[in-house]
GROMACS .gro file of C-alpha atoms in nm:
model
  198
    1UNK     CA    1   0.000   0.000   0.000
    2UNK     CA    2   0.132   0.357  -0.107
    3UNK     CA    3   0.007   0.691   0.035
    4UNK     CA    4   0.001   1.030  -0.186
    5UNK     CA    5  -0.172   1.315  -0.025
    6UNK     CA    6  -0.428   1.135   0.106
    7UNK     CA    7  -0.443   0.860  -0.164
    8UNK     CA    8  -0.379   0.515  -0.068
    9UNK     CA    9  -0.319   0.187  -0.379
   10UNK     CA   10  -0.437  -0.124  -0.266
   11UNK     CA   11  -0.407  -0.429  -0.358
   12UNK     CA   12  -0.672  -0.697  -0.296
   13UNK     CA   13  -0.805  -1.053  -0.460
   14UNK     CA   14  -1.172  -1.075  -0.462
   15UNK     CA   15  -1.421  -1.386  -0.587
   16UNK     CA   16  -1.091  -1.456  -0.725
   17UNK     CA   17  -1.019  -1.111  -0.926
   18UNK     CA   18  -0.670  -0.956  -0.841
   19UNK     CA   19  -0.777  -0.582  -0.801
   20UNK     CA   20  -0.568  -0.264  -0.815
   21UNK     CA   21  -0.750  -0.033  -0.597
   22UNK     CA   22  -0.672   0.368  -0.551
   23UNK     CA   23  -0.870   0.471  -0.260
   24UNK     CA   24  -0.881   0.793  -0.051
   25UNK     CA   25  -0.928   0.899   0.312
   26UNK     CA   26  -1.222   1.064   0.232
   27UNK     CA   27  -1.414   0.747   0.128
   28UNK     CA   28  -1.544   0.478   0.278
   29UNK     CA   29  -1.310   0.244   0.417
   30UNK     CA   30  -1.024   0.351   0.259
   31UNK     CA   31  -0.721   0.149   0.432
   32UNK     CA   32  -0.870  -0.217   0.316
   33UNK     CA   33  -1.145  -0.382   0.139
   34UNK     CA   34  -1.467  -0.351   0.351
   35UNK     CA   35  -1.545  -0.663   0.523
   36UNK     CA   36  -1.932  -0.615   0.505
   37UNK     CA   37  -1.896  -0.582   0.125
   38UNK     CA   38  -1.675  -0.903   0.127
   39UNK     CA   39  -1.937  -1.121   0.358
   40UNK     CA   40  -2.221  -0.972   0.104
   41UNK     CA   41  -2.000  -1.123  -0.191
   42UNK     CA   42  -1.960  -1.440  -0.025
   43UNK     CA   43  -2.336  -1.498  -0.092
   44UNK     CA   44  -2.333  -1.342  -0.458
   45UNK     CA   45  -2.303  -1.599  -0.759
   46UNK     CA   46  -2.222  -1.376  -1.053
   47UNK     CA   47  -2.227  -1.532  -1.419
   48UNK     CA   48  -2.140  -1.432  -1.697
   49UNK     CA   49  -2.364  -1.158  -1.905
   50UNK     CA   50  -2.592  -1.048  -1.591
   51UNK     CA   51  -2.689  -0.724  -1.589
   52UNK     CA   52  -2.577  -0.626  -1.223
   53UNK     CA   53  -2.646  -0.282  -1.065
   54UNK     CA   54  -2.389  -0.137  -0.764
   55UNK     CA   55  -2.551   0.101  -0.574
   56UNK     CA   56  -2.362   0.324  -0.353
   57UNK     CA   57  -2.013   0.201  -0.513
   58UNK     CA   58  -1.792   0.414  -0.291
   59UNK     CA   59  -1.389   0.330  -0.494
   60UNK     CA   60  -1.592   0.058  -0.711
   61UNK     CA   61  -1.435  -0.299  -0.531
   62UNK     CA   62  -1.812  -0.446  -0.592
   63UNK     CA   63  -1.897  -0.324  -0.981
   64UNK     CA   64  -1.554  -0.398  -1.102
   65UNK     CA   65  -1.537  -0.769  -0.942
   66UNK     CA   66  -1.871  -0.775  -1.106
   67UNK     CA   67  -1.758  -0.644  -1.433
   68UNK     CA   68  -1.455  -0.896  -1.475
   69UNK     CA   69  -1.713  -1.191  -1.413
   70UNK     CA   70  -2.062  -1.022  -1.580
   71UNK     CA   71  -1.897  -0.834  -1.865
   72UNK     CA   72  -1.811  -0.496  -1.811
   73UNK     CA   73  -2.105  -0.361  -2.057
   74UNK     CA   74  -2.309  -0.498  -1.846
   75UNK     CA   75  -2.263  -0.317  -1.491
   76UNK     CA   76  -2.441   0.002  -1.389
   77UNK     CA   77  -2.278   0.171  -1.021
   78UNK     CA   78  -2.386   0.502  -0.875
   79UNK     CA   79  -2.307   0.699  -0.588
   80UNK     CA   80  -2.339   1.042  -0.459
   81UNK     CA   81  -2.038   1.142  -0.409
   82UNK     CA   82  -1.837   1.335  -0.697
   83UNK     CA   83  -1.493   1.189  -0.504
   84UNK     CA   84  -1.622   0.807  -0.508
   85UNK     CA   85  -1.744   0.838  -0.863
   86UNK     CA   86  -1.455   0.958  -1.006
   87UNK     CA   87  -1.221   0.694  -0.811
   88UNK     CA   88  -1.450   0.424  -0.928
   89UNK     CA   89  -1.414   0.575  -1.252
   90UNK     CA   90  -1.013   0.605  -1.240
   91UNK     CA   91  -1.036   0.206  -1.074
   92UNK     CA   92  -1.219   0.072  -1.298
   93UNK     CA   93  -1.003   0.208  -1.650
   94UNK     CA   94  -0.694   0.056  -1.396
   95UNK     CA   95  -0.808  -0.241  -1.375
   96UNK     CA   96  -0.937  -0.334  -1.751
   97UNK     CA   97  -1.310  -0.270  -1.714
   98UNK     CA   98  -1.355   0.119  -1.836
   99UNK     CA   99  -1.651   0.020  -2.046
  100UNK     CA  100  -1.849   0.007  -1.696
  101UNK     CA  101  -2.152   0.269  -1.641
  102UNK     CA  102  -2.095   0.481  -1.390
  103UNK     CA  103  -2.326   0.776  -1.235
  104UNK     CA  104  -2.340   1.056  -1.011
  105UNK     CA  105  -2.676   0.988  -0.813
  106UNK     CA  106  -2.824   1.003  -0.521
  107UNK     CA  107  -2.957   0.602  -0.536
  108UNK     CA  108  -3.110   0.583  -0.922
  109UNK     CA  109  -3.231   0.942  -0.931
  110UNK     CA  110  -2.976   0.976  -1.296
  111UNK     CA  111  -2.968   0.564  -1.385
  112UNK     CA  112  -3.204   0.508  -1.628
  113UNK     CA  113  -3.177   0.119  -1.666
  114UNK     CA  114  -3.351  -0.114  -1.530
  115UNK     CA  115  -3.380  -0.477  -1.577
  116UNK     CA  116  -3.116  -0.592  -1.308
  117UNK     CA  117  -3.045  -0.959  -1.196
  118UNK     CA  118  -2.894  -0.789  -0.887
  119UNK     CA  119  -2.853  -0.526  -0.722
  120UNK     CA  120  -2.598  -0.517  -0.434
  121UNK     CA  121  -2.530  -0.253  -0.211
  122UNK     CA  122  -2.360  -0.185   0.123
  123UNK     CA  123  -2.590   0.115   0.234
  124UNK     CA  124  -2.490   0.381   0.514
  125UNK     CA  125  -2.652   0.187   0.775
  126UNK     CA  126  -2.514   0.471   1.077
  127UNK     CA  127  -2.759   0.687   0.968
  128UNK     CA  128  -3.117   0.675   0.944
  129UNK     CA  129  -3.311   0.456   0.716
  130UNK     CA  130  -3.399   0.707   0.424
  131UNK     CA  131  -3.134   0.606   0.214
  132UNK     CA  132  -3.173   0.219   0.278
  133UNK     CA  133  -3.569   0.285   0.256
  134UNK     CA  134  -3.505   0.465  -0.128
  135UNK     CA  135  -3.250   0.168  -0.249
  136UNK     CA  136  -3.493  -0.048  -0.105
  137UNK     CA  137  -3.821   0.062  -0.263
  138UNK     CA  138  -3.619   0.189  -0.614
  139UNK     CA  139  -3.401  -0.145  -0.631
  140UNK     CA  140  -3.790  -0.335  -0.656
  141UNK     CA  141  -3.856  -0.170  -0.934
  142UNK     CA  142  -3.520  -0.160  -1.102
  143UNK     CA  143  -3.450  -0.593  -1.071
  144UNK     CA  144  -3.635  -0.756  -1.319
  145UNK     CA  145  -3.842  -1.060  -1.240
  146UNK     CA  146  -3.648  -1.327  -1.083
  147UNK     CA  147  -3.371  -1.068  -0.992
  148UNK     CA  148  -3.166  -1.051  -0.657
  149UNK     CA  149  -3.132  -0.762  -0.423
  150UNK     CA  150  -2.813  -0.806  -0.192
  151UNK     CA  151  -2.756  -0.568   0.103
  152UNK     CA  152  -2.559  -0.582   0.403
  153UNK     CA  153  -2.534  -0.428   0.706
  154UNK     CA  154  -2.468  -0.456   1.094
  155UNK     CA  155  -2.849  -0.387   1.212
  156UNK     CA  156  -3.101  -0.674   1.118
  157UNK     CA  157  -3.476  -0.594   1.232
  158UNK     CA  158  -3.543  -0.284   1.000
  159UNK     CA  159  -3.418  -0.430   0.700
  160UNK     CA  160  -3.558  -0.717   0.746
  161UNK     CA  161  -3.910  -0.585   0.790
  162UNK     CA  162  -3.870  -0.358   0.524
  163UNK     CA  163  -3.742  -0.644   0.232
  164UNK     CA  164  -4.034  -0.833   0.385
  165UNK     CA  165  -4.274  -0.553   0.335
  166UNK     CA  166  -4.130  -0.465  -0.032
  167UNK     CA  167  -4.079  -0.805  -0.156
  168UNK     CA  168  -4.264  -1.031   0.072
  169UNK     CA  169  -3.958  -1.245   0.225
  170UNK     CA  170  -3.634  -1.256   0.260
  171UNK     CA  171  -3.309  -1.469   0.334
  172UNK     CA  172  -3.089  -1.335   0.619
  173UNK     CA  173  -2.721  -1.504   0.662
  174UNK     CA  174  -2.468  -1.382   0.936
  175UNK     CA  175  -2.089  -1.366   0.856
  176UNK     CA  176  -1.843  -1.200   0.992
  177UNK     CA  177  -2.064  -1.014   1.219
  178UNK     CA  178  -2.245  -0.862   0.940
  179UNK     CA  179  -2.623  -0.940   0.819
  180UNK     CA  180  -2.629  -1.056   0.452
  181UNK     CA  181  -3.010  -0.999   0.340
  182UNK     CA  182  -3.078  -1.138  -0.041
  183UNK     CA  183  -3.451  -1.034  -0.144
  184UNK     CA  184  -3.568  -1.150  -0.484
  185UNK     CA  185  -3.846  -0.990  -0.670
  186UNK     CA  186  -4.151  -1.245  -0.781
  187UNK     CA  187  -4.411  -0.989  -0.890
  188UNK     CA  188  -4.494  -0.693  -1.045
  189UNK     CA  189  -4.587  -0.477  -0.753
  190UNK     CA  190  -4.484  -0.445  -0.379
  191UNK     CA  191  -4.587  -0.749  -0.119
  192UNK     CA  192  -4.757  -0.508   0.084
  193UNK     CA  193  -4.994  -0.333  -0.220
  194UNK     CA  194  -5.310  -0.455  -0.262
  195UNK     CA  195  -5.427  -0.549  -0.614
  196UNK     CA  196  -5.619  -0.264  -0.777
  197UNK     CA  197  -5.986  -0.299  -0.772
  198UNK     CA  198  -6.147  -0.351  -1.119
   0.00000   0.00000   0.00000
């Protein structure tokens, strides 16, 4: 690991991608590879042309793993900071997968796509539950039938109540002292809707 004015080059292997990471103390986690997001990706099987969303991408470690496996065409990652985008930007043209989509927005207020067969995201769970409740409610929408959801965090109840209210289950694993939920969207509106009367 090298330090430049706040800058740090990591090196990492993840789901058996050897990654070239520039991070910065301003972003999230800077000094290593979050262990949350590596306990989410020890539940995520990523093949080959899925169309894979990474919301809240902080230096890009999940949508570039994703984009050596999935195609790099094929992965969308946002987040709303100008800093993290353009790291994520700079990481993924480092590490061969520049053809990624990348955005600067707030959850998917500037993605347009849709479609997703996951979605995985490691949302600011020290604060309240806005931003988990919007990538929670916007991610339904976004996955197409059949598609995944993946979120971790430390705090269990809320999110599980809320993946059960938005997509009417959900599977919980602990690892590492983190909550993996993975909630998978089987209809066209939310669990908790009632049909619309005729």
């Amino acid at each position: 690991m090298t330090e430049q004015s706040g800058f740090r080059l990591l090196q990492a292997e993840v789901l058996g991608q050897r990654l070239s990471l520039e991070t910065h103390r301003g972003l999230f986690s800077p000094e290593h590879v979050d262990r949350g997001t590596l306990a989410m990706l020890s539940h995520v099987e990523i093949a080959s042309g899925m169309r894979i969303m990474d919301l809240g991408c902080g230096c890009g470690v999940v949508g570039i793993v994703a984009a050596k496996i999935a195609g790099e065409e094929n992965v969308f990652m946002s987040d709303v900071d100008p800093m993290a985008v353009e790291t994520a930007r700079r990481n993924a043209e480092r590490n061969g997968v520049g053809g990624v989509h990348i955005f600067l927005s707030r959850g998917f207020e500037s993605v347009d796509a849709s479609g997703f067969d996951l979605i995985l995201s490691n949302p600011p769970y020290q604060t309240d539950f806005s931003v988990a409740k919007g990538f929670i409610e916007k991610g339904f929408n976004r996955l197409k039938i059949g598609g995944k959801l993946y979120m971790v965090t430390k705090r269990r109840e809320w999110y599980k109540n809320k993946l059960i209210s938005v997509f009417g289950g959900v599977e919980i694993h602990e690892t590492d002292g983190y909550f993996v939920f993975i909630a998978q969207r089987r209809s066209q509106r939310y669990a908790n809707q009632s049909p619309r009367r005729a």
